[in-house]
Amino acid sequence: MSGGLVPPEPLPGARMLFSLDPAVTHLNHGAFGAVPVTVQRVQQRLRDEMEADPQRFFTQGLLDRIGHTRRHLAAFLGADPECAALVDNVTVAAATVLQTLRLGSGDEVLLTDHGYGAVALSVERECRRTGATARVVAVPLGAPAEEVVERLRAALRPGQTRLLVVDQVTSPTAQVFPVAELVPVARDAGVPVLVDAAHVPGMLAVEVDRIGADFWVGNLHKWAFAPRGTALLAVAPRWRERLEPLGVSWEQESGFPSRVEWQGTRDYTAWLAAPAGLYALRSLGLDRVRAHNAALAGYGQRTIADALGVPPQRLPVPDPRRPESAQLAMRLVPLPAGAADSAAAAAALRRRIADELATEVSVAWWSGRAWLRICAQVYNRAADYDRLAELLPTLLHRAG
């Protein structure tokens, strides 16, 4: 136990809800999530229904079922279901938004250096295609909300900046950004905002409509126990009929959201099973889950940092002045110099930890150094982090 830090009590029976390999320690829930067995069974029943009579499944009532699911998920997130659409994930939504903007020469898209790599690649591709430019704003790790807002305010160029992309919870650095404060700042400058909230549904309490972003998208297959390929894209009313899907389908003339949601013969069972994920989450108790996961992530961060000799003052921790930060279930630990010297080396180190320690984590290369990112979910125990803290220093020593 690290420095007297007491881990939370496990939630009774929570570990048995998942079919995760017990021989592996799973500390990277934020990457691909984990689907409870009950939700897997719901999706399998839907797949069985689909395969028993595909013609009937796709042509009789499926659009209504998708709409019902959208309304259920939107209510959970505090979003207007008439200004929302189901999509596969955040990266699909980002590409959809980018093509809708119809960028041109002289336009720019503004991002931070905490953004998700695939979204940045999507921005770069659209800029190459259209002649626009992408500009990245550096935000110091652990910067207070006021500094984040001021840095982005100063970077906006009215009339030139066509989109600000900002994460609500950053993937590589596990930070909570003040999106509710950023949106009105950008609006005053005439700049639309895309909020990448990939990690928000299930992890943080959220009222999407209160944020007021032009575009907000969150994955439900990470922290909300939905099958993979389930996300909700919420758009401001003025964008509702302007948003164009990446692919044209038979619902193109039906308008939003059907033209975005309907993609022919895609497998819709993940979406239809997503409410079962919310049911599983609520059955455990939303507040209990969030409190448990945040406390356990904090315990894991301190325990591993102590083992690596990282002093507490060097650890990025949630801002105690911001209630949403208290629910953060991902934490960073800086790895020693020499642990990795590039993004490729960081990826190789992650594979070594998986292969040699039977532990799944994320190792990010950010701002010129390697960072260990750990997550906490209801299937985790304090012993998972204790074990990694015991074994990781030796592995890093061998690597060095």
Tab-separated table of C-alpha atoms in Angstrom:
chain	number	residue	atom	x	y	z
A	1	MET	CA	0.000	0.000	0.000
A	2	SER	CA	1.423	3.354	-1.098
A	3	GLY	CA	2.258	5.913	1.559
A	4	GLY	CA	-0.777	5.069	3.640
A	5	LEU	CA	-3.101	5.683	0.682
A	6	VAL	CA	-6.122	3.426	1.169
A	7	PRO	CA	-7.670	1.921	-1.973
A	8	PRO	CA	-11.454	1.793	-2.311
A	9	GLU	CA	-13.368	-1.324	-1.405
A	10	PRO	CA	-14.163	-3.510	-4.445
A	11	LEU	CA	-17.743	-3.394	-5.702
A	12	PRO	CA	-19.281	-6.784	-4.815
A	13	GLY	CA	-19.669	-9.074	-7.800
A	14	ALA	CA	-18.465	-6.498	-10.327
A	15	ARG	CA	-15.527	-8.573	-11.494
A	16	MET	CA	-17.798	-11.448	-12.487
A	17	LEU	CA	-19.685	-9.235	-14.954
A	18	PHE	CA	-16.845	-9.428	-17.485
A	19	SER	CA	-15.307	-12.184	-19.594
A	20	LEU	CA	-11.795	-10.731	-19.408
A	21	ASP	CA	-8.909	-13.205	-19.298
A	22	PRO	CA	-8.048	-13.629	-15.589
A	23	ALA	CA	-4.439	-14.399	-16.503
A	24	VAL	CA	-4.015	-10.816	-17.734
A	25	THR	CA	-4.134	-7.652	-15.622
A	26	HIS	CA	-6.267	-5.174	-17.536
A	27	LEU	CA	-5.280	-1.588	-16.699
A	28	ASN	CA	-6.112	0.050	-20.032
A	29	HIS	CA	-9.900	0.180	-20.067
A	30	GLY	CA	-9.803	3.546	-21.833
A	31	ALA	CA	-8.411	2.031	-25.021
A	32	PHE	CA	-11.152	-0.387	-26.078
A	33	GLY	CA	-13.406	-0.713	-23.051
A	34	ALA	CA	-14.807	-4.027	-21.859
A	35	VAL	CA	-18.327	-5.239	-22.563
A	36	PRO	CA	-20.202	-6.914	-19.690
A	37	VAL	CA	-21.361	-10.466	-20.351
A	38	THR	CA	-25.000	-9.412	-20.033
A	39	VAL	CA	-24.513	-6.853	-22.809
A	40	GLN	CA	-22.669	-9.370	-24.972
A	41	ARG	CA	-25.675	-11.683	-24.673
A	42	VAL	CA	-28.121	-8.936	-25.643
A	43	GLN	CA	-26.058	-8.159	-28.723
A	44	GLN	CA	-25.820	-11.839	-29.627
A	45	ARG	CA	-29.600	-12.190	-29.435
A	46	LEU	CA	-29.910	-9.229	-31.777
A	47	ARG	CA	-27.406	-10.803	-34.154
A	48	ASP	CA	-29.349	-14.054	-34.049
A	49	GLU	CA	-32.505	-12.110	-34.931
A	50	MET	CA	-30.695	-10.403	-37.798
A	51	GLU	CA	-29.314	-13.628	-39.230
A	52	ALA	CA	-32.610	-15.489	-38.869
A	53	ASP	CA	-34.307	-13.098	-41.309
A	54	PRO	CA	-32.024	-10.330	-42.636
A	55	GLN	CA	-34.694	-8.927	-44.935
A	56	ARG	CA	-37.124	-8.438	-42.086
A	57	PHE	CA	-34.484	-7.140	-39.667
A	58	PHE	CA	-33.237	-4.398	-42.000
A	59	THR	CA	-36.507	-3.352	-43.613
A	60	GLN	CA	-39.167	-3.562	-40.890
A	61	GLY	CA	-38.782	-1.181	-37.993
A	62	LEU	CA	-35.003	-0.884	-37.777
A	63	LEU	CA	-34.996	2.891	-38.237
A	64	ASP	CA	-37.488	3.210	-35.379
A	65	ARG	CA	-35.351	0.987	-33.159
A	66	ILE	CA	-32.276	3.090	-33.918
A	67	GLY	CA	-34.248	6.230	-33.081
A	68	HIS	CA	-35.390	4.728	-29.792
A	69	THR	CA	-31.791	3.858	-28.917
A	70	ARG	CA	-30.602	7.349	-29.831
A	71	ARG	CA	-33.218	8.929	-27.566
A	72	HIS	CA	-32.186	6.644	-24.694
A	73	LEU	CA	-28.474	7.426	-25.034
A	74	ALA	CA	-29.052	11.137	-25.608
A	75	ALA	CA	-31.143	11.366	-22.432
A	76	PHE	CA	-28.321	9.756	-20.460
A	77	LEU	CA	-25.879	12.374	-21.786
A	78	GLY	CA	-28.173	15.386	-21.515
A	79	ALA	CA	-28.348	15.905	-25.276
A	80	ASP	CA	-31.284	16.771	-27.524
A	81	PRO	CA	-32.062	13.516	-29.417
A	82	GLU	CA	-33.343	15.513	-32.401
A	83	CYS	CA	-29.938	17.178	-32.714
A	84	ALA	CA	-27.922	13.992	-32.256
A	85	ALA	CA	-26.919	11.001	-34.361
A	86	LEU	CA	-25.414	7.628	-33.619
A	87	VAL	CA	-22.024	7.042	-35.222
A	88	ASP	CA	-19.304	4.419	-34.913
A	89	ASN	CA	-16.770	6.448	-32.936
A	90	VAL	CA	-15.198	9.854	-32.416
A	91	THR	CA	-12.861	9.604	-35.393
A	92	VAL	CA	-15.754	8.937	-37.780
A	93	ALA	CA	-17.600	11.912	-36.301
A	94	ALA	CA	-14.545	14.168	-36.621
A	95	ALA	CA	-14.115	13.262	-40.295
A	96	THR	CA	-17.820	13.937	-40.858
A	97	VAL	CA	-17.584	17.373	-39.253
A	98	LEU	CA	-14.429	18.279	-41.159
A	99	GLN	CA	-15.917	17.516	-44.566
A	100	THR	CA	-19.094	19.404	-43.619
A	101	LEU	CA	-17.101	22.595	-42.982
A	102	ARG	CA	-15.897	22.745	-46.605
A	103	LEU	CA	-12.552	24.218	-45.716
A	104	GLY	CA	-10.529	26.153	-48.261
A	105	SER	CA	-7.219	27.877	-48.796
A	106	GLY	CA	-6.516	30.345	-46.006
A	107	ASP	CA	-8.668	28.507	-43.481
A	108	GLU	CA	-7.199	26.830	-40.427
A	109	VAL	CA	-8.176	24.213	-37.869
A	110	LEU	CA	-6.886	24.713	-34.343
A	111	LEU	CA	-5.952	21.767	-32.104
A	112	THR	CA	-4.068	21.262	-28.857
A	113	ASP	CA	-1.030	19.055	-28.381
A	114	HIS	CA	-3.119	16.833	-26.086
A	115	GLY	CA	-5.409	15.671	-28.885
A	116	TYR	CA	-6.019	12.124	-30.047
A	117	GLY	CA	-3.670	11.093	-32.830
A	118	ALA	CA	-6.274	9.745	-35.244
A	119	VAL	CA	-8.320	12.947	-35.024
A	120	ALA	CA	-5.183	14.984	-35.729
A	121	LEU	CA	-4.477	12.776	-38.748
A	122	SER	CA	-8.019	13.367	-39.981
A	123	VAL	CA	-7.513	17.117	-39.667
A	124	GLU	CA	-4.205	16.912	-41.524
A	125	ARG	CA	-5.770	14.900	-44.353
A	126	GLU	CA	-8.656	17.348	-44.780
A	127	CYS	CA	-6.253	20.261	-44.742
A	128	ARG	CA	-4.096	18.673	-47.435
A	129	ARG	CA	-7.185	18.007	-49.536
A	130	THR	CA	-8.593	21.521	-49.213
A	131	GLY	CA	-5.527	23.743	-48.898
A	132	ALA	CA	-6.328	24.673	-45.298
A	133	THR	CA	-3.781	24.471	-42.493
A	134	ALA	CA	-3.697	22.780	-39.099
A	135	ARG	CA	-2.199	24.634	-36.156
A	136	VAL	CA	-1.367	23.050	-32.795
A	137	VAL	CA	-1.448	24.998	-29.533
A	138	ALA	CA	0.824	23.745	-26.753
A	139	VAL	CA	-0.840	23.454	-23.343
A	140	PRO	CA	1.385	22.600	-20.362
A	141	LEU	CA	0.555	19.390	-18.554
A	142	GLY	CA	-1.495	20.168	-15.477
A	143	ALA	CA	-2.252	23.731	-16.572
A	144	PRO	CA	-5.172	25.204	-14.584
A	145	ALA	CA	-8.426	25.772	-16.406
A	146	GLU	CA	-7.873	29.525	-16.582
A	147	GLU	CA	-4.563	29.062	-18.401
A	148	VAL	CA	-6.045	26.540	-20.851
A	149	VAL	CA	-8.826	28.981	-21.732
A	150	GLU	CA	-6.455	31.912	-22.090
A	151	ARG	CA	-3.989	30.040	-24.297
A	152	LEU	CA	-6.729	28.985	-26.680
A	153	ARG	CA	-8.382	32.403	-26.601
A	154	ALA	CA	-5.093	33.969	-27.654
A	155	ALA	CA	-4.650	31.429	-30.461
A	156	LEU	CA	-8.036	32.009	-32.125
A	157	ARG	CA	-7.952	34.011	-35.357
A	158	PRO	CA	-11.447	35.292	-36.154
A	159	GLY	CA	-12.246	34.947	-39.830
A	160	GLN	CA	-9.431	32.444	-40.355
A	161	THR	CA	-9.896	29.784	-37.663
A	162	ARG	CA	-12.765	27.653	-38.962
A	163	LEU	CA	-12.779	25.045	-36.191
A	164	LEU	CA	-11.373	24.526	-32.707
A	165	VAL	CA	-10.930	20.878	-31.746
A	166	VAL	CA	-10.569	20.328	-28.021
A	167	ASP	CA	-10.748	17.227	-25.850
A	168	GLN	CA	-12.981	17.077	-22.802
A	169	VAL	CA	-10.792	14.279	-21.412
A	170	THR	CA	-7.467	13.993	-23.201
A	171	SER	CA	-6.417	10.537	-24.307
A	172	PRO	CA	-2.588	10.666	-24.193
A	173	THR	CA	-2.352	12.843	-21.083
A	174	ALA	CA	-5.495	12.075	-19.014
A	175	GLN	CA	-6.444	15.706	-18.423
A	176	VAL	CA	-9.912	17.237	-18.054
A	177	PHE	CA	-10.182	20.379	-20.171
A	178	PRO	CA	-12.662	23.190	-19.361
A	179	VAL	CA	-14.803	22.814	-22.475
A	180	ALA	CA	-17.816	24.590	-20.965
A	181	GLU	CA	-15.676	27.712	-20.532
A	182	LEU	CA	-13.964	27.385	-23.911
A	183	VAL	CA	-17.117	27.156	-26.009
A	184	PRO	CA	-18.405	30.714	-25.306
A	185	VAL	CA	-14.900	32.108	-25.825
A	186	ALA	CA	-14.761	30.529	-29.269
A	187	ARG	CA	-18.336	31.556	-30.020
A	188	ASP	CA	-17.466	35.199	-29.307
A	189	ALA	CA	-14.708	34.861	-31.900
A	190	GLY	CA	-17.067	33.244	-34.415
A	191	VAL	CA	-15.241	29.904	-34.274
A	192	PRO	CA	-17.168	26.587	-34.150
A	193	VAL	CA	-15.993	24.036	-31.572
A	194	LEU	CA	-15.716	20.261	-31.878
A	195	VAL	CA	-15.464	18.635	-28.441
A	196	ASP	CA	-13.758	15.234	-28.537
A	197	ALA	CA	-15.426	13.592	-25.548
A	198	ALA	CA	-14.367	10.035	-26.357
A	199	HIS	CA	-13.786	9.179	-22.692
A	200	VAL	CA	-16.678	11.106	-21.152
A	201	PRO	CA	-19.839	8.913	-21.394
A	202	GLY	CA	-19.959	6.789	-18.271
A	203	MET	CA	-16.824	8.246	-16.697
A	204	LEU	CA	-17.953	11.825	-16.103
A	205	ALA	CA	-21.369	13.236	-15.365
A	206	VAL	CA	-22.248	15.443	-18.337
A	207	GLU	CA	-25.012	17.669	-19.679
A	208	VAL	CA	-24.069	18.001	-23.334
A	209	ASP	CA	-26.570	20.713	-24.188
A	210	ARG	CA	-25.291	22.892	-21.354
A	211	ILE	CA	-21.800	22.807	-22.868
A	212	GLY	CA	-23.267	24.308	-26.022
A	213	ALA	CA	-20.604	23.149	-28.458
A	214	ASP	CA	-21.282	23.151	-32.183
A	215	PHE	CA	-20.252	19.495	-32.207
A	216	TRP	CA	-19.811	17.136	-29.262
A	217	VAL	CA	-19.064	13.442	-29.669
A	218	GLY	CA	-18.527	10.736	-27.072
A	219	ASN	CA	-17.878	7.009	-27.287
A	220	LEU	CA	-20.198	4.812	-25.239
A	221	HIS	CA	-18.067	1.714	-25.794
A	222	LYS	CA	-15.320	2.879	-23.438
A	223	TRP	CA	-16.781	3.778	-20.030
A	224	ALA	CA	-20.508	3.193	-20.623
A	225	PHE	CA	-20.247	-0.573	-21.284
A	226	ALA	CA	-21.743	-0.444	-24.805
A	227	PRO	CA	-20.543	-2.796	-27.546
A	228	ARG	CA	-17.732	-1.326	-29.620
A	229	GLY	CA	-18.659	0.990	-32.427
A	230	THR	CA	-21.182	3.074	-30.472
A	231	ALA	CA	-20.888	6.844	-30.158
A	232	LEU	CA	-23.238	9.817	-30.030
A	233	LEU	CA	-22.609	12.955	-32.076
A	234	ALA	CA	-24.562	15.987	-30.839
A	235	VAL	CA	-24.733	19.056	-33.073
A	236	ALA	CA	-25.991	22.584	-32.553
A	237	PRO	CA	-29.321	23.266	-34.284
A	238	ARG	CA	-27.711	25.462	-36.950
A	239	TRP	CA	-25.618	22.500	-38.142
A	240	ARG	CA	-28.416	19.949	-38.060
A	241	GLU	CA	-29.297	19.964	-41.763
A	242	ARG	CA	-25.811	20.877	-42.965
A	243	LEU	CA	-24.079	17.774	-41.610
A	244	GLU	CA	-23.279	15.309	-44.377
A	245	PRO	CA	-22.372	11.637	-43.846
A	246	LEU	CA	-19.124	10.220	-45.155
A	247	GLY	CA	-21.108	7.798	-47.329
A	248	VAL	CA	-24.417	8.373	-49.086
A	249	SER	CA	-27.198	5.892	-48.334
A	250	TRP	CA	-30.866	5.445	-49.180
A	251	GLU	CA	-31.703	7.756	-46.269
A	252	GLN	CA	-29.833	10.701	-47.793
A	253	GLU	CA	-33.024	12.587	-48.601
A	254	SER	CA	-34.512	11.929	-45.151
A	255	GLY	CA	-32.328	14.556	-43.545
A	256	PHE	CA	-30.576	14.508	-40.198
A	257	PRO	CA	-30.121	12.238	-38.282
A	258	SER	CA	-31.137	9.337	-40.549
A	259	ARG	CA	-28.791	10.344	-43.372
A	260	VAL	CA	-25.886	10.123	-40.903
A	261	GLU	CA	-26.993	6.993	-39.028
A	262	TRP	CA	-28.121	4.779	-41.876
A	263	GLN	CA	-25.219	3.115	-43.672
A	264	GLY	CA	-26.906	0.210	-45.413
A	265	THR	CA	-25.738	-3.176	-44.249
A	266	ARG	CA	-23.596	-2.111	-41.295
A	267	ASP	CA	-24.093	-4.171	-38.132
A	268	TYR	CA	-26.488	-2.048	-36.032
A	269	THR	CA	-26.634	-4.534	-33.174
A	270	ALA	CA	-23.940	-2.698	-31.202
A	271	TRP	CA	-26.132	0.408	-31.117
A	272	LEU	CA	-29.288	-1.501	-30.263
A	273	ALA	CA	-27.525	-3.250	-27.365
A	274	ALA	CA	-26.028	-0.035	-25.948
A	275	PRO	CA	-28.946	0.668	-23.543
A	276	ALA	CA	-28.150	-2.670	-21.890
A	277	GLY	CA	-24.710	-1.256	-21.121
A	278	LEU	CA	-26.284	1.722	-19.389
A	279	TYR	CA	-28.526	-0.654	-17.467
A	280	ALA	CA	-25.454	-2.576	-16.253
A	281	LEU	CA	-23.774	0.669	-15.244
A	282	ARG	CA	-26.819	1.919	-13.371
A	283	SER	CA	-27.264	-1.452	-11.675
A	284	LEU	CA	-23.826	-1.043	-10.136
A	285	GLY	CA	-24.665	2.543	-9.186
A	286	LEU	CA	-23.315	5.409	-11.282
A	287	ASP	CA	-21.996	7.393	-8.335
A	288	ARG	CA	-20.431	4.301	-6.757
A	289	VAL	CA	-18.712	3.322	-9.993
A	290	ARG	CA	-17.324	6.795	-10.593
A	291	ALA	CA	-16.107	7.214	-7.030
A	292	HIS	CA	-14.558	3.735	-7.006
A	293	ASN	CA	-12.775	4.146	-10.323
A	294	ALA	CA	-11.396	7.601	-9.571
A	295	ALA	CA	-10.111	6.563	-6.146
A	296	LEU	CA	-8.555	3.375	-7.483
A	297	ALA	CA	-6.855	5.225	-10.358
A	298	GLY	CA	-5.388	7.628	-7.822
A	299	TYR	CA	-4.162	4.750	-5.681
A	300	GLY	CA	-2.600	3.073	-8.701
A	301	GLN	CA	-0.859	6.244	-9.808
A	302	ARG	CA	0.704	6.859	-6.395
A	303	THR	CA	1.676	3.221	-5.908
A	304	ILE	CA	3.454	2.922	-9.250
A	305	ALA	CA	5.028	6.359	-8.940
A	306	ASP	CA	6.450	5.473	-5.526
A	307	ALA	CA	7.940	2.292	-6.947
A	308	LEU	CA	9.607	4.281	-9.747
A	309	GLY	CA	10.848	6.979	-7.383
A	310	VAL	CA	8.610	9.707	-8.824
A	311	PRO	CA	7.834	12.349	-6.167
A	312	PRO	CA	4.165	13.267	-5.684
A	313	GLN	CA	4.706	16.843	-6.881
A	314	ARG	CA	5.653	15.551	-10.343
A	315	LEU	CA	2.404	13.646	-10.818
A	316	PRO	CA	-0.363	15.202	-12.910
A	317	VAL	CA	-3.388	15.052	-10.632
A	318	PRO	CA	-6.983	16.264	-11.034
A	319	ASP	CA	-7.743	19.872	-10.127
A	320	PRO	CA	-9.524	19.717	-6.747
A	321	ARG	CA	-11.367	22.945	-7.607
A	322	ARG	CA	-13.189	21.268	-10.499
A	323	PRO	CA	-15.765	18.608	-9.542
A	324	GLU	CA	-15.600	16.823	-12.916
A	325	SER	CA	-11.897	16.152	-12.370
A	326	ALA	CA	-12.746	14.176	-9.240
A	327	GLN	CA	-14.322	11.492	-11.479
A	328	LEU	CA	-11.244	10.980	-13.659
A	329	ALA	CA	-10.474	7.252	-13.909
A	330	MET	CA	-7.252	7.578	-15.916
A	331	ARG	CA	-3.926	8.757	-14.531
A	332	LEU	CA	-0.396	9.385	-15.794
A	333	VAL	CA	2.971	8.398	-14.370
A	334	PRO	CA	6.151	9.776	-15.982
A	335	LEU	CA	8.517	6.975	-16.908
A	336	PRO	CA	12.262	7.276	-16.233
A	337	ALA	CA	14.518	8.823	-18.828
A	338	GLY	CA	15.675	6.087	-21.157
A	339	ALA	CA	12.518	4.000	-20.841
A	340	ALA	CA	11.679	5.025	-24.416
A	341	ASP	CA	13.075	7.630	-26.781
A	342	SER	CA	10.363	7.764	-29.463
A	343	ALA	CA	6.740	6.927	-30.144
A	344	ALA	CA	7.831	3.634	-31.680
A	345	ALA	CA	9.903	2.774	-28.604
A	346	ALA	CA	6.959	3.645	-26.346
A	347	ALA	CA	4.740	1.279	-28.334
A	348	ALA	CA	7.391	-1.434	-28.071
A	349	LEU	CA	7.592	-0.909	-24.297
A	350	ARG	CA	3.822	-1.300	-24.008
A	351	ARG	CA	4.085	-4.636	-25.827
A	352	ARG	CA	6.891	-5.758	-23.515
A	353	ILE	CA	4.814	-4.959	-20.451
A	354	ALA	CA	1.938	-6.946	-21.976
A	355	ASP	CA	4.096	-9.910	-22.962
A	356	GLU	CA	6.444	-10.122	-19.976
A	357	LEU	CA	4.217	-8.873	-17.152
A	358	ALA	CA	0.842	-10.000	-18.543
A	359	THR	CA	-0.425	-6.480	-17.935
A	360	GLU	CA	-2.215	-4.216	-20.401
A	361	VAL	CA	-1.409	-0.511	-20.038
A	362	SER	CA	-0.938	2.472	-22.314
A	363	VAL	CA	2.502	3.959	-22.870
A	364	ALA	CA	2.240	7.352	-24.542
A	365	TRP	CA	4.980	9.408	-26.143
A	366	TRP	CA	4.121	13.018	-25.390
A	367	SER	CA	6.180	16.189	-25.138
A	368	GLY	CA	9.453	14.360	-25.678
A	369	ARG	CA	9.095	11.652	-23.056
A	370	ALA	CA	7.297	8.409	-22.267
A	371	TRP	CA	4.297	8.309	-19.932
A	372	LEU	CA	2.527	5.354	-18.406
A	373	ARG	CA	-1.263	5.783	-18.514
A	374	ILE	CA	-3.289	3.550	-16.247
A	375	CYS	CA	-7.045	3.202	-15.947
A	376	ALA	CA	-9.331	1.876	-13.237
A	377	GLN	CA	-12.596	0.040	-13.736
A	378	VAL	CA	-14.863	-1.957	-11.461
A	379	TYR	CA	-13.112	-5.219	-12.367
A	380	ASN	CA	-9.782	-3.912	-11.029
A	381	ARG	CA	-8.334	-4.357	-7.536
A	382	ALA	CA	-5.563	-2.628	-5.620
A	383	ALA	CA	-3.475	-5.779	-6.070
A	384	ASP	CA	-3.387	-5.164	-9.827
A	385	TYR	CA	-1.446	-1.931	-9.322
A	386	ASP	CA	0.642	-3.354	-6.474
A	387	ARG	CA	1.812	-6.146	-8.777
A	388	LEU	CA	2.730	-3.744	-11.599
A	389	ALA	CA	4.561	-1.510	-9.128
A	390	GLU	CA	6.568	-4.517	-7.956
A	391	LEU	CA	7.527	-5.785	-11.428
A	392	LEU	CA	7.816	-2.682	-13.597
A	393	PRO	CA	11.063	-1.231	-12.150
A	394	THR	CA	12.933	-4.443	-12.950
A	395	LEU	CA	11.586	-4.540	-16.493
A	396	LEU	CA	12.559	-0.906	-17.076
A	397	HIS	CA	16.007	-1.551	-15.630
A	398	ARG	CA	16.504	-4.401	-18.096
A	399	ALA	CA	15.233	-2.202	-20.915
A	400	GLY	CA	17.704	0.523	-19.988
